[in-house]
Coordinates of C-alpha atoms and ligand atoms in Angstrom, one line a residue:
X1 CA -24.8 51.9 42.8
X2 CA -26.3 53.7 39.9
X3 CA -29.5 53.2 37.9
X4 CA -29.6 52.7 34.2
X5 CA -32.7 52.5 31.9
X6 CA -33.3 52.3 28.2
X7 CA -36.4 52.5 26.0
X8 CA -37.1 51.6 22.4
X9 CA -40.6 51.8 20.9
X10 CA -43.1 54.0 19.3
X11 CA -43.4 56.7 22.0
X12 CA -40.9 59.6 22.3
X13 CA -38.2 58.0 24.4
X14 CA -37.1 61.1 26.4
X15 CA -40.2 61.6 28.5
X16 CA -40.6 57.9 29.1
X17 CA -37.0 57.7 30.3
X18 CA -37.3 60.8 32.5
X19 CA -40.2 59.2 34.3
X20 CA -38.4 55.9 34.6
X21 CA -35.3 57.7 36.0
X22 CA -37.3 59.2 38.8
X23 CA -38.2 55.6 39.8
X24 CA -34.6 54.7 39.9
X25 CA -33.4 57.7 41.9
X26 CA -33.2 55.7 45.1
X27 CA -30.2 53.9 43.4
X28 CA -28.3 57.1 43.3
X29 CA -29.0 60.8 42.9
X30 CA -25.9 63.0 42.4
X31 CA -26.3 63.4 38.6
X32 CA -28.4 62.2 35.8
X33 CA -28.7 62.2 32.0
X34 CA -30.5 61.0 28.9
X35 CA -29.3 60.2 25.4
X36 CA -31.5 59.5 22.4
X37 CA -30.9 58.7 18.7
X38 CA -32.8 60.6 16.0
X39 CA -32.1 61.1 12.3
X40 CA -28.5 59.6 12.5
X41 CA -27.5 61.8 15.5
X42 CA -27.1 61.2 19.2
X43 CA -28.7 63.8 21.5
X44 CA -27.5 64.1 25.1
X45 CA -28.7 66.1 28.1
X46 CA -27.0 65.5 31.4
X47 CA -25.8 67.4 34.5
X48 CA -25.1 67.0 38.2
X49 CA -27.9 67.4 40.8
X50 CA -31.2 65.6 41.3
X51 CA -33.3 64.7 38.3
X52 CA -36.0 67.3 38.8
X53 CA -33.4 70.1 39.2
X54 CA -31.8 69.0 36.0
X55 CA -35.2 68.8 34.3
X56 CA -35.9 72.4 35.4
X57 CA -32.7 73.5 33.9
X58 CA -32.6 71.4 30.7
X59 CA -36.1 70.1 30.0
X60 CA -35.3 66.4 29.8
X61 CA -38.6 65.7 28.0
X62 CA -37.6 67.7 25.0
X63 CA -35.4 65.4 23.0
X64 CA -36.3 63.7 19.7
X65 CA -36.2 59.9 19.0
X66 CA -37.9 56.7 19.9
X67 CA -34.8 55.0 21.3
X68 CA -32.7 56.2 24.3
X69 CA -30.8 55.4 27.4
X70 CA -30.6 57.2 30.7
X71 CA -28.7 57.1 34.0
X72 CA -29.0 58.3 37.5
X73 CA -25.6 58.3 39.3
X74 CA -24.1 57.5 42.6
X75 CA -20.5 58.5 41.9
X76 CA -17.7 56.0 42.3
X77 CA -15.0 57.4 40.0
X78 CA -14.9 61.1 39.6
X79 CA -17.1 63.5 41.7
X80 CA -20.6 64.6 40.7
X81 CA -20.2 67.0 37.7
X82 CA -21.7 67.6 34.3
X83 CA -18.6 66.0 32.6
X84 CA -18.8 62.9 34.9
X85 CA -22.6 62.4 34.5
X86 CA -23.7 59.6 32.1
X87 CA -24.4 59.0 29.2
X88 CA -20.8 59.2 27.9
X89 CA -20.0 59.7 24.3
X90 CA -17.1 58.6 22.1
X91 CA -14.9 61.0 20.2
X92 CA -17.2 60.9 17.1
X93 CA -20.3 61.6 19.2
X94 CA -22.0 58.7 17.5
X95 CA -22.1 56.2 20.4
X96 CA -23.5 56.7 23.9
X97 CA -23.1 54.5 26.9
X98 CA -24.6 54.3 30.4
X99 CA -23.1 52.0 33.1
X100 CA -23.6 50.8 36.6
X101 CA -20.7 49.1 38.2
X102 CA -16.9 49.5 38.7
X103 CA -14.4 48.9 35.9
X104 CA -11.3 47.7 37.7
X105 CA -8.8 48.0 34.9
X106 CA -10.0 51.4 33.6
X107 CA -6.6 53.1 34.3
X108 CA -4.7 50.7 32.0
X109 CA -7.5 50.9 29.3
X110 CA -7.6 54.7 29.5
X111 CA -3.8 54.9 29.0
X112 CA -4.0 52.5 26.1
X113 CA -6.9 54.4 24.5
X114 CA -5.3 57.8 25.1
X115 CA -2.2 56.6 23.2
X116 CA -4.5 55.7 20.4
X117 CA -5.6 59.4 20.4
X118 CA -9.0 58.9 22.1
X119 CA -9.9 62.1 24.0
X120 CA -11.4 61.6 27.4
X121 CA -13.8 64.2 28.7
X122 CA -14.6 62.8 32.2
X123 CA -12.8 61.2 35.1
X124 CA -15.1 58.1 35.1
X125 CA -14.2 54.5 34.6
X126 CA -17.2 54.2 32.3
X127 CA -15.8 56.3 29.6
X128 CA -13.3 53.6 28.6
X129 CA -16.2 51.4 27.4
X130 CA -17.5 53.9 24.9
X131 CA -14.0 54.6 23.5
X132 CA -13.3 50.9 23.3
X133 CA -16.4 50.3 21.2
X134 CA -15.5 53.4 19.1
X135 CA -12.0 51.9 18.6
X136 CA -13.4 48.6 17.3
X137 CA -16.5 49.9 15.5
X138 CA -15.8 53.4 14.1
X139 CA -12.0 53.1 13.6
X140 CA -11.5 49.4 12.9
X141 CA -14.8 48.9 11.1
X142 CA -16.2 45.9 13.1
X143 CA -20.0 45.6 13.1
X144 CA -21.4 47.4 16.2
X145 CA -22.4 44.2 18.1
X146 CA -19.1 42.6 17.5
X147 CA -17.3 45.7 18.6
X148 CA -19.4 45.8 21.8
X149 CA -18.7 42.2 22.6
X150 CA -15.0 42.6 21.9
X151 CA -14.9 45.7 24.2
X152 CA -16.5 43.7 27.0
X153 CA -13.8 41.0 26.7
X154 CA -11.3 43.7 27.6
X155 CA -13.1 44.9 30.7
X156 CA -12.6 43.6 34.2
X157 CA -15.0 44.5 36.9
X158 CA -18.8 44.8 37.4
X159 CA -21.1 46.2 34.9
X160 CA -24.7 46.6 33.7
X161 CA -24.1 48.6 30.6
X162 CA -26.4 49.9 27.8
X163 CA -25.3 51.4 24.5
X164 CA -27.0 53.2 21.6
X165 CA -25.4 54.3 18.3
X166 CA -26.5 56.8 15.6
X167 CA -25.7 54.0 13.1
X168 CA -28.2 51.6 14.8
X169 CA -31.4 53.5 15.7
X170 CA -33.4 50.3 16.0
X171 CA -31.5 48.6 18.9
X172 CA -30.1 49.0 22.3
X173 CA -27.1 46.8 23.2
X174 CA -26.8 45.7 26.9
X175 CA -24.6 43.4 29.0
X176 CA -24.2 42.4 32.6
X177 CA -21.6 41.1 35.0
X178 CA -22.2 41.3 38.8
X179 CA -24.7 44.2 38.4
X180 CA -28.4 43.8 37.9
X181 CA -30.1 44.2 34.5
X182 CA -33.6 43.3 33.3
X183 CA -35.4 43.6 30.0
X184 CA -39.0 44.9 30.3
X185 CA -40.9 43.2 27.6
X186 CA -43.9 45.2 26.1
X187 CA -46.2 45.1 23.2
X188 CA -44.3 46.9 20.4
X189 CA -41.8 48.4 22.9
X190 CA -39.1 47.2 25.3
X191 CA -37.2 48.6 28.2
X192 CA -33.9 47.7 29.8
X193 CA -33.2 48.7 33.4
X194 CA -31.2 48.1 36.5
X195 CA -34.4 47.1 38.1
X196 CA -38.0 46.6 37.3
X197 CA -39.3 49.7 39.1
X198 CA -38.3 51.7 36.0
X199 CA -40.8 49.9 33.7
X200 CA -43.4 48.2 35.9
X201 CA -46.0 50.9 35.2
X202 CA -45.7 50.1 31.5
X203 CA -45.2 46.3 31.5
X204 CA -45.1 43.6 34.1
X205 CA -43.2 41.1 31.9
X206 CA -39.5 40.9 32.5
X207 CA -36.4 38.9 31.4
X208 CA -33.5 38.9 33.9
X209 CA -30.1 38.8 32.3
X210 CA -27.5 36.6 34.0
X211 CA -23.8 37.4 34.6
X212 CA -21.8 37.0 31.4
X213 CA -24.7 37.7 29.1
X214 CA -25.3 40.5 26.6
X215 CA -28.5 41.3 24.6
X216 CA -29.7 43.1 21.5
X217 CA -33.0 44.8 22.4
X218 CA -35.3 46.0 19.6
X219 CA -38.8 47.4 19.8
X220 CA -40.3 44.0 18.7
X221 CA -38.0 41.6 20.5
X222 CA -34.6 40.8 22.0
X223 CA -31.8 38.3 21.5
X224 CA -29.7 37.2 24.4
X225 CA -26.0 36.2 23.8
X226 CA -23.7 34.3 26.2
X227 CA -20.5 36.3 26.3
X228 CA -18.1 33.4 26.7
X229 CA -19.3 31.5 23.6
X230 CA -21.2 34.2 21.7
X231 CA -24.0 31.6 21.5
X232 CA -27.7 32.5 21.6
X233 CA -29.6 32.0 24.9
X234 CA -33.4 31.4 24.9
X235 CA -35.2 32.9 27.8
X236 CA -38.9 33.8 28.1
X237 CA -40.2 36.7 30.2
X238 CA -41.6 36.1 33.7
X239 CA -44.7 38.0 34.9
X240 CA -44.1 40.2 37.9
X241 CA -46.6 40.3 40.7
X242 CA -45.2 43.5 42.3
X243 CA -46.7 46.9 42.5
X244 CA -44.4 49.9 42.2
X245 CA -43.7 50.2 45.9
X246 CA -42.9 46.6 46.3
X247 CA -40.6 46.8 43.2
X248 CA -38.7 49.7 44.7
X249 CA -37.8 47.6 47.7
X250 CA -37.3 44.5 45.4
X251 CA -40.3 42.9 47.0
X252 CA -39.0 43.3 50.5
X253 CA -41.3 45.1 52.9
X254 CA -38.6 47.5 54.0
X255 CA -35.4 49.0 52.7
X256 CA -33.5 47.8 55.8
X257 CA -34.4 44.1 55.0
X258 CA -33.5 44.7 51.3
X259 CA -30.1 46.2 52.3
X260 CA -29.4 43.3 54.7
X261 CA -30.0 41.0 51.8
X262 CA -27.8 43.1 49.5
X263 CA -24.7 42.4 51.5
X264 CA -23.1 39.8 49.2
X265 CA -23.3 42.4 46.3
X266 CA -22.0 45.2 48.5
X267 CA -19.1 43.0 49.7
X268 CA -18.2 42.1 46.1
X269 CA -18.1 45.8 45.3
X270 CA -16.0 46.4 48.5
X271 CA -13.4 43.9 47.1
X272 CA -13.1 46.0 43.9
X273 CA -11.0 48.8 45.3
X274 CA -8.7 50.8 43.1
X275 CA -5.3 49.5 43.9
X276 CA -3.5 52.9 43.5
X277 CA -5.7 54.5 46.2
X278 CA -5.3 51.6 48.5
X279 CA -1.5 51.6 48.0
X280 CA -1.4 55.4 48.6
X281 CA -3.5 55.1 51.7
X282 CA -1.3 52.2 53.0
X283 CA 1.9 54.2 52.4
X284 CA 0.5 57.1 54.3
X285 CA -0.7 54.9 57.1
X286 CA 2.8 53.4 57.3
X287 CA 4.3 56.8 57.9
X288 CA 2.2 57.5 60.9
X289 CA 3.7 57.4 64.4
X290 CA 0.2 57.5 66.0
X291 CA -2.7 56.1 64.0
X292 CA -6.3 57.0 65.1
X293 CA -9.3 55.2 63.6
X294 CA -12.1 57.7 63.9
X295 CA -15.9 57.3 63.4
X296 CA -19.3 57.7 64.9
X297 CA -22.1 55.2 65.5
X298 CA -21.8 52.1 63.4
X299 CA -18.7 53.5 61.6
X300 CA -17.0 53.6 65.0
X301 CA -17.7 49.9 65.5
X302 CA -16.0 49.3 62.1
X303 CA -13.0 51.3 63.6
X304 CA -13.1 49.1 66.6
X305 CA -13.0 45.9 64.5
X306 CA -10.3 47.6 62.4
X307 CA -8.0 48.2 65.4
X308 CA -8.1 44.4 66.1
X309 CA -7.5 43.7 62.5
X310 CA -4.6 46.1 62.2
X311 CA -3.0 44.7 65.3
X312 CA -3.5 41.0 64.5
X313 CA -2.9 41.1 60.7
X314 CA -0.3 44.0 60.4
X315 CA 1.0 44.0 64.0
X316 CA 0.3 47.8 64.0
X317 CA -1.3 49.4 67.0
X318 CA -4.1 52.0 66.3
X319 CA -6.4 53.9 68.5
X320 CA -10.1 53.6 67.7
X321 CA -11.8 56.8 68.9
X322 CA -15.4 57.9 68.9
X323 CA -15.3 61.1 66.8
X324 CA -17.2 63.3 69.3
X325 CA -14.5 62.6 71.9
X326 CA -11.5 63.3 69.8
X327 CA -10.9 67.0 70.0
X328 CA -11.1 67.5 73.7
X329 CA -9.4 64.3 74.7
X330 CA -6.9 63.4 72.1
X331 CA -6.6 66.7 70.2
X332 CA -3.6 67.9 72.1
X333 CA -1.5 64.8 71.1
X334 CA -2.0 65.4 67.4
X335 CA 0.9 66.6 65.3
X336 CA 2.5 66.2 61.9
X337 CA 3.4 62.5 62.7
X338 CA -0.3 61.6 63.4
X339 CA -2.4 59.8 60.8
X340 CA -6.2 59.9 61.2
X341 CA -8.1 57.3 59.2
X342 CA -11.7 58.5 59.3
X343 CA -14.5 56.0 58.5
X344 CA -17.9 57.6 57.6
X345 CA -20.5 56.2 55.3
X346 CA -21.9 59.7 54.5
X347 CA -18.6 61.5 54.8
X348 CA -20.7 64.3 56.3
X349 CA -21.0 63.5 60.0
X350 CA -20.4 66.7 61.9
X351 CA -18.5 65.0 64.8
X352 CA -16.1 63.4 62.3
X353 CA -15.6 66.6 60.3
X354 CA -15.0 68.6 63.4
X355 CA -12.3 66.2 64.6
X356 CA -10.7 66.2 61.2
X357 CA -10.7 70.0 61.0
X358 CA -8.8 70.1 64.3
X359 CA -6.4 67.5 63.1
X360 CA -5.8 69.3 59.8
X361 CA -4.9 72.5 61.6
X362 CA -2.3 70.5 63.5
X363 CA -0.8 69.2 60.3
X364 CA -1.9 65.5 60.7
X365 CA -2.4 63.3 57.7
X366 CA -6.1 62.7 57.1
X367 CA -7.3 59.6 55.3
X368 CA -10.8 58.4 54.7
X369 CA -13.1 55.5 54.0
X370 CA -16.5 56.5 52.8
X371 CA -19.4 55.6 50.6
X372 CA -20.0 59.1 49.3
X373 CA -17.9 60.6 46.5
X374 CA -17.8 64.4 46.7
X375 CA -18.6 64.3 50.4
X376 CA -16.7 66.7 52.7
X377 CA -14.6 63.8 53.9
X378 CA -13.4 63.1 50.3
X379 CA -12.5 66.7 49.9
X380 CA -10.4 67.1 53.1
X381 CA -8.7 63.7 53.0
X382 CA -5.2 63.4 51.6
X383 CA -6.3 60.1 50.2
X384 CA -9.5 58.1 50.5
X385 CA -11.0 54.7 49.5
X386 CA -14.6 54.3 48.4
X387 CA -16.4 51.3 49.8
X388 CA -18.8 51.2 46.8
X389 CA -21.9 50.1 48.7
X390 CA -24.4 52.2 46.8
X391 CA -27.1 54.3 48.7
X392 CA -28.3 53.0 52.0
X393 CA -31.8 54.2 52.7
X394 CA -32.5 52.4 56.0
X395 CA -31.3 54.7 58.8
X396 CA -29.6 51.8 60.6
X397 CA -26.4 51.0 58.8
X398 CA -26.2 47.3 57.6
X399 CA -24.5 46.7 54.3
X400 CA -22.3 49.7 54.7
X401 CA -20.9 48.3 58.0
X402 CA -19.8 45.0 56.6
X403 CA -18.3 46.7 53.6
X404 CA -16.4 49.1 55.9
X405 CA -15.0 46.1 57.8
X406 CA -14.0 44.4 54.6
X407 CA -12.2 47.6 53.3
X408 CA -10.4 47.9 56.7
X409 CA -9.3 44.3 56.4
X410 CA -7.8 44.9 53.0
X411 CA -5.9 47.9 54.3
X412 CA -4.6 45.9 57.2
X413 CA -3.5 43.2 54.8
X414 CA -1.8 45.7 52.5
X415 CA 0.0 47.3 55.4
X416 CA 1.1 43.9 56.6
X417 CA 2.6 43.2 53.2
X418 CA 4.3 46.6 53.1
X419 CA 5.9 46.0 56.5
X420 CA 6.7 42.4 55.7
X421 CA 4.7 41.2 58.7
X422 CA 3.0 38.2 57.2
X423 CA 4.5 35.0 55.8
X424 CA 3.4 34.2 52.3
X425 CA 1.2 31.3 53.3
X426 CA -0.7 33.5 55.8
X427 CA -1.1 36.1 53.1
X428 CA -2.4 33.5 50.6
X429 CA -4.8 32.1 53.2
X430 CA -6.2 35.5 53.9
X431 CA -6.6 36.5 50.3
X432 CA -8.6 33.3 49.6
X433 CA -10.8 34.0 52.5
X434 CA -11.4 37.5 51.5
X435 CA -12.6 36.5 48.0
X436 CA -14.9 33.9 49.6
X437 CA -16.6 36.3 52.0
X438 CA -19.5 37.4 49.8
X439 CA -20.3 33.7 49.2
X440 CA -20.1 32.9 53.0
X441 CA -22.4 35.9 53.7
X442 CA -24.9 34.6 51.1
X443 CA -25.0 31.3 53.0
X444 CA -25.5 33.1 56.3
X445 CA -28.3 35.2 55.0
X446 CA -30.2 32.2 53.6
X447 CA -29.6 30.3 56.8
X448 CA -30.2 32.6 59.7
X449 CA -33.1 34.8 58.8
X450 CA -35.8 32.3 59.9
X451 CA -34.1 31.3 63.2
X452 CA -33.5 34.9 64.1
X453 CA -37.1 35.8 63.5
X454 CA -38.0 33.0 65.9
X455 CA -35.5 34.4 68.5
X456 CA -37.1 37.8 68.0
X457 CA -40.5 36.2 68.8
X458 CA -39.1 34.8 72.0
X459 CA -37.5 38.0 73.1
X460 CA -40.0 40.6 72.0
X461 CA -41.1 41.4 75.5
X462 CA -37.7 41.4 77.3
X463 CA -36.7 44.6 79.1
X464 CA -33.0 44.3 78.4
X465 CA -30.6 42.2 76.3
X466 CA -26.8 41.4 76.8
X467 CA -24.3 40.8 74.0
X468 CA -20.9 39.4 74.7
X469 CA -17.8 38.6 72.6
X470 CA -14.1 38.6 72.9
X471 CA -11.3 40.1 70.9
X472 CA -12.5 41.2 67.5
X473 CA -15.9 39.8 68.4
X474 CA -16.3 42.5 71.1
X475 CA -16.8 44.9 68.1
X476 CA -19.5 42.6 66.8
X477 CA -21.1 42.6 70.2
X478 CA -21.1 46.4 70.2
X479 CA -22.6 46.6 66.8
X480 CA -25.2 44.0 67.6
X481 CA -26.1 46.1 70.7
X482 CA -26.4 49.2 68.6
X483 CA -28.4 47.6 65.8
X484 CA -30.9 45.8 68.1
X485 CA -31.3 48.8 70.4
X486 CA -31.8 51.4 67.7
X487 CA -34.4 49.4 65.9
X488 CA -36.2 47.6 68.7
X489 CA -35.9 50.4 71.4
X490 CA -35.1 47.6 73.9
X491 CA -32.2 48.8 76.1
X492 CA -29.1 46.7 75.3
X493 CA -25.7 46.1 76.9
X494 CA -22.6 44.8 75.3
X495 CA -19.3 43.9 76.9
X496 CA -16.1 42.2 76.1
X497 CA -17.0 38.7 77.4
X498 CA -13.9 38.7 79.6
X499 CA -15.3 41.6 81.5
X500 CA -18.7 40.0 82.2
X501 CA -17.5 38.6 85.5
X502 CA -16.4 42.1 86.6
X503 CA -19.9 43.5 86.7
X504 CA -22.5 42.5 84.1
X505 CA -23.0 39.1 85.7
X506 CA -24.7 40.7 88.7
X507 CA -27.8 41.5 86.5
X508 CA -28.3 37.9 85.5
X509 CA -31.2 36.0 86.8
X510 CA -33.3 33.1 85.5
X511 CA -34.2 33.5 81.8
X512 CA -32.1 36.6 81.3
X513 CA -31.1 36.6 77.5
X514 CA -27.4 36.6 76.9
X515 CA -26.0 36.5 73.4
X516 CA -22.5 35.0 72.9
X517 CA -20.5 35.6 69.8
X518 CA -18.1 32.7 69.6
X519 CA -16.2 32.2 66.4
X520 CA -13.6 29.4 66.4
X521 CA -10.7 31.6 67.4
X522 CA -8.1 31.7 70.2
X523 CA -10.6 33.2 72.6
X524 CA -13.1 30.4 72.2
X525 CA -12.0 28.4 75.3
X526 CA -12.4 31.4 77.6
X527 CA -15.7 32.2 76.0
X528 CA -16.9 28.8 77.0
X529 CA -15.9 29.5 80.6
X530 CA -18.1 32.7 80.5
X531 CA -21.0 30.8 79.0
X532 CA -20.8 28.3 81.9
X533 CA -20.7 31.1 84.4
X534 CA -23.8 32.7 82.9
X535 CA -25.6 29.4 82.6
X536 CA -24.9 28.6 86.2
X537 CA -26.9 31.8 87.1
X538 CA -29.9 30.8 84.9
X539 CA -29.2 32.9 81.9
X540 CA -30.8 32.0 78.6
X541 CA -27.8 31.4 76.3
X542 CA -28.1 32.3 72.7
X543 CA -24.8 31.5 70.9
X544 CA -23.7 32.4 67.4
X545 CA -20.9 30.0 66.8
X546 CA -19.3 27.7 64.2
X547 CA -21.8 25.1 63.0
X548 CA -19.5 22.3 64.1
X549 CA -18.9 23.6 67.6
X550 CA -20.8 20.9 69.5
X551 CA -19.5 22.0 72.8
X552 CA -21.0 25.5 72.5
X553 CA -24.1 23.9 70.9
X554 CA -24.5 21.7 74.0
X555 CA -24.3 24.7 76.4
X556 CA -26.7 26.9 74.5
X557 CA -30.5 27.2 74.8
X558 CA -30.5 28.5 71.2
X559 CA -27.7 27.8 68.8
X560 CA -27.1 29.7 65.6
X561 CA -24.6 27.7 63.5
X562 CA -22.3 29.7 61.2
X563 CA -20.3 28.4 58.2
X564 CA -16.6 28.2 58.5
X565 CA -14.7 31.5 58.1
X566 CA -11.3 32.8 59.0
X567 CA -11.7 34.0 62.6
X568 CA -10.4 37.4 61.8
X569 CA -13.0 37.9 59.2
X570 CA -15.8 36.7 61.5
X571 CA -17.0 40.3 62.2
X572 CA -18.6 40.3 58.8
X573 CA -20.8 37.2 58.7
X574 CA -21.3 37.0 62.5
X575 CA -23.0 40.4 62.7
X576 CA -25.7 39.4 60.2
X577 CA -27.9 37.3 62.6
X578 CA -28.1 40.5 64.8
X579 CA -29.2 42.6 61.8
X580 CA -32.1 40.2 61.3
X581 CA -32.8 40.1 65.1
X582 CA -33.0 44.0 65.1
X583 CA -35.2 44.1 62.1
X584 CA -37.7 41.4 63.3
X585 CA -37.8 42.9 66.8
X586 CA -38.7 46.2 65.3
X587 CA -41.5 44.6 63.2
X588 CA -42.9 42.7 66.2
X589 CA -42.9 45.8 68.4
X590 CA -44.6 47.9 65.7
X591 CA -41.6 50.1 65.0
X592 CA -40.7 51.4 61.6
X593 CA -37.3 49.7 60.9
X594 CA -36.4 52.1 58.1
X595 CA -36.9 55.2 60.2
X596 CA -36.3 54.5 63.9
X597 CA -37.6 57.3 66.1
X598 CA -35.3 60.2 67.0
X599 CA -32.5 59.1 64.6
X600 CA -31.2 60.5 61.3
X601 CA -29.2 58.8 58.6
X602 CA -26.6 61.5 58.7
X603 CA -26.1 63.7 61.7
X604 CA -24.7 67.0 60.5
X605 CA -24.8 68.9 63.8
X606 CA -22.3 68.6 66.7
Ligands
G6P701 C1 -25.9 58.4 62.4 C2 -26.6 57.2 61.8 C3 -25.8 55.9 62.1 C4 -24.4 56.1 61.6 C5 -23.7 57.4 62.2 C6 -22.4 57.7 61.5 O1 -26.0 58.3 63.8 O2 -27.9 57.0 62.4 O3 -26.4 54.8 61.4 O4 -23.6 55.0 61.9 O5 -24.6 58.5 62.0 O6 -22.6 58.0 60.2 P1 -21.5 58.0 59.1 O7 -22.2 58.6 57.8 O8 -20.4 59.0 59.5 O9 -21.0 56.7 58.9

């Protein structure tokens, strides 16, 4: 996730953009930059680092011109560096572009443009956009807007993009597909931005672009164009009722709630992996004699889910291990035939890095899944995949967890293909389900928030909660336990449901709340047996199960119905009710859900 902003009006653009950028810094903060147009020239200042550090070095306010674009970056392709910071320029230095999103076909486009003698200065996917526009506009002589629209036709992936040109000092061109973009409509000036926080101090009137739309934005107006038909779209501004703080959280009271709601977008981005890296990772995984999946906290639960997925999809056994336990307990077994796949949102967790350092010295192959380009994990991994979730500000991981599970699922699927372990029809069925996951999650979010808030109201004074699931759902139970416990401070227990009769059942008495995670999989029948055992002892049964599962519905005191999903992908939608439960329990108990006591987002000590 990055933030883009543009301004056109009578004020000097650079200081306005600088201030707006600081409002967007929560969207990413590894590099930033501004471009303006003045007297037929494009001016650019950009660097890696946080905005205020860059300002101290370069004085971002001191740039001429009443039109400009700016960017604050959360790297996806190419680490944080001056060259990779946006805005990006074409070869003639007359066009500047900022972009938020992921261009999936950038490698092909880059190759094609390089053959046409375009010189690339960065490692970003974004740079292909500016060279494409240059190709059509500067070299082939198409008008700027037509060149922009033609370039967009060549691009696959997600984008909110803004462009200025020295030949067109009176307009900013923008377009969106699967990344947010709003026009802030002022009196004699206009903004464009990833979100309204950037301009809400200056104007509360906004027009939201839809997917597949472009716009020409001038100081005194804007024209929206539908990309597919190039026809005009009429849309009036809406008036925003938010103040700046509400706007930063998109109107949600907390970042955690915002991030729970952002999961469909984060999952769409997690489906946009770069194939060459996924293939490389899969090939290296395939060579391992022993494969460890390593993580801490929530990322460990993604590993736990991953080990079921690797086994069931690719028929490959892996060991999920808590990072802090690795060196002492498994370290001696590591050798050159070992592959370690480390999962870490931050890529900086000390327990993970310590384990990897040990494994590196023993010549193991280190692979990574992370949300943070340039993190230590990306530097020490032989190959890594980025989950593309954007910054997560709530300390409790929500959107980054479901994205990690989706990345692991794709790796398992790729490994299955490589090893010829799946029949074509199974492969097709999975692929279809994968693509549908963001939509399924959207349905779940809209459906379960209210009932889970009511469950939270019922359970707010309980002393302990129990979470049970079988198979891959035991990882969902573990993550539910962690989420609810860390936000509510209520002690929680999770078990594989099959183990419940070997101990946990002794704590059950009348009204004891027991959550069952029961997707419609091979374990369902046995889960029903466990529900009956618990029910017979007076437990309050709260089941998260398929909406058509009438048998489970009958047995439950509270039934949370889920839309149909492939059972192996259930860890993604089925964890969402528990994220809401955790959030609302925190609120009801007066806890700060964004900053639970005693915890840190990234634990960089052993
Ligand atoms: C901390 C955070 C957790 C997180 C864990 C691992 O404990 O509070 O939310 O899951 O670290 O972090 P990582 O960045 O390695 O995924």
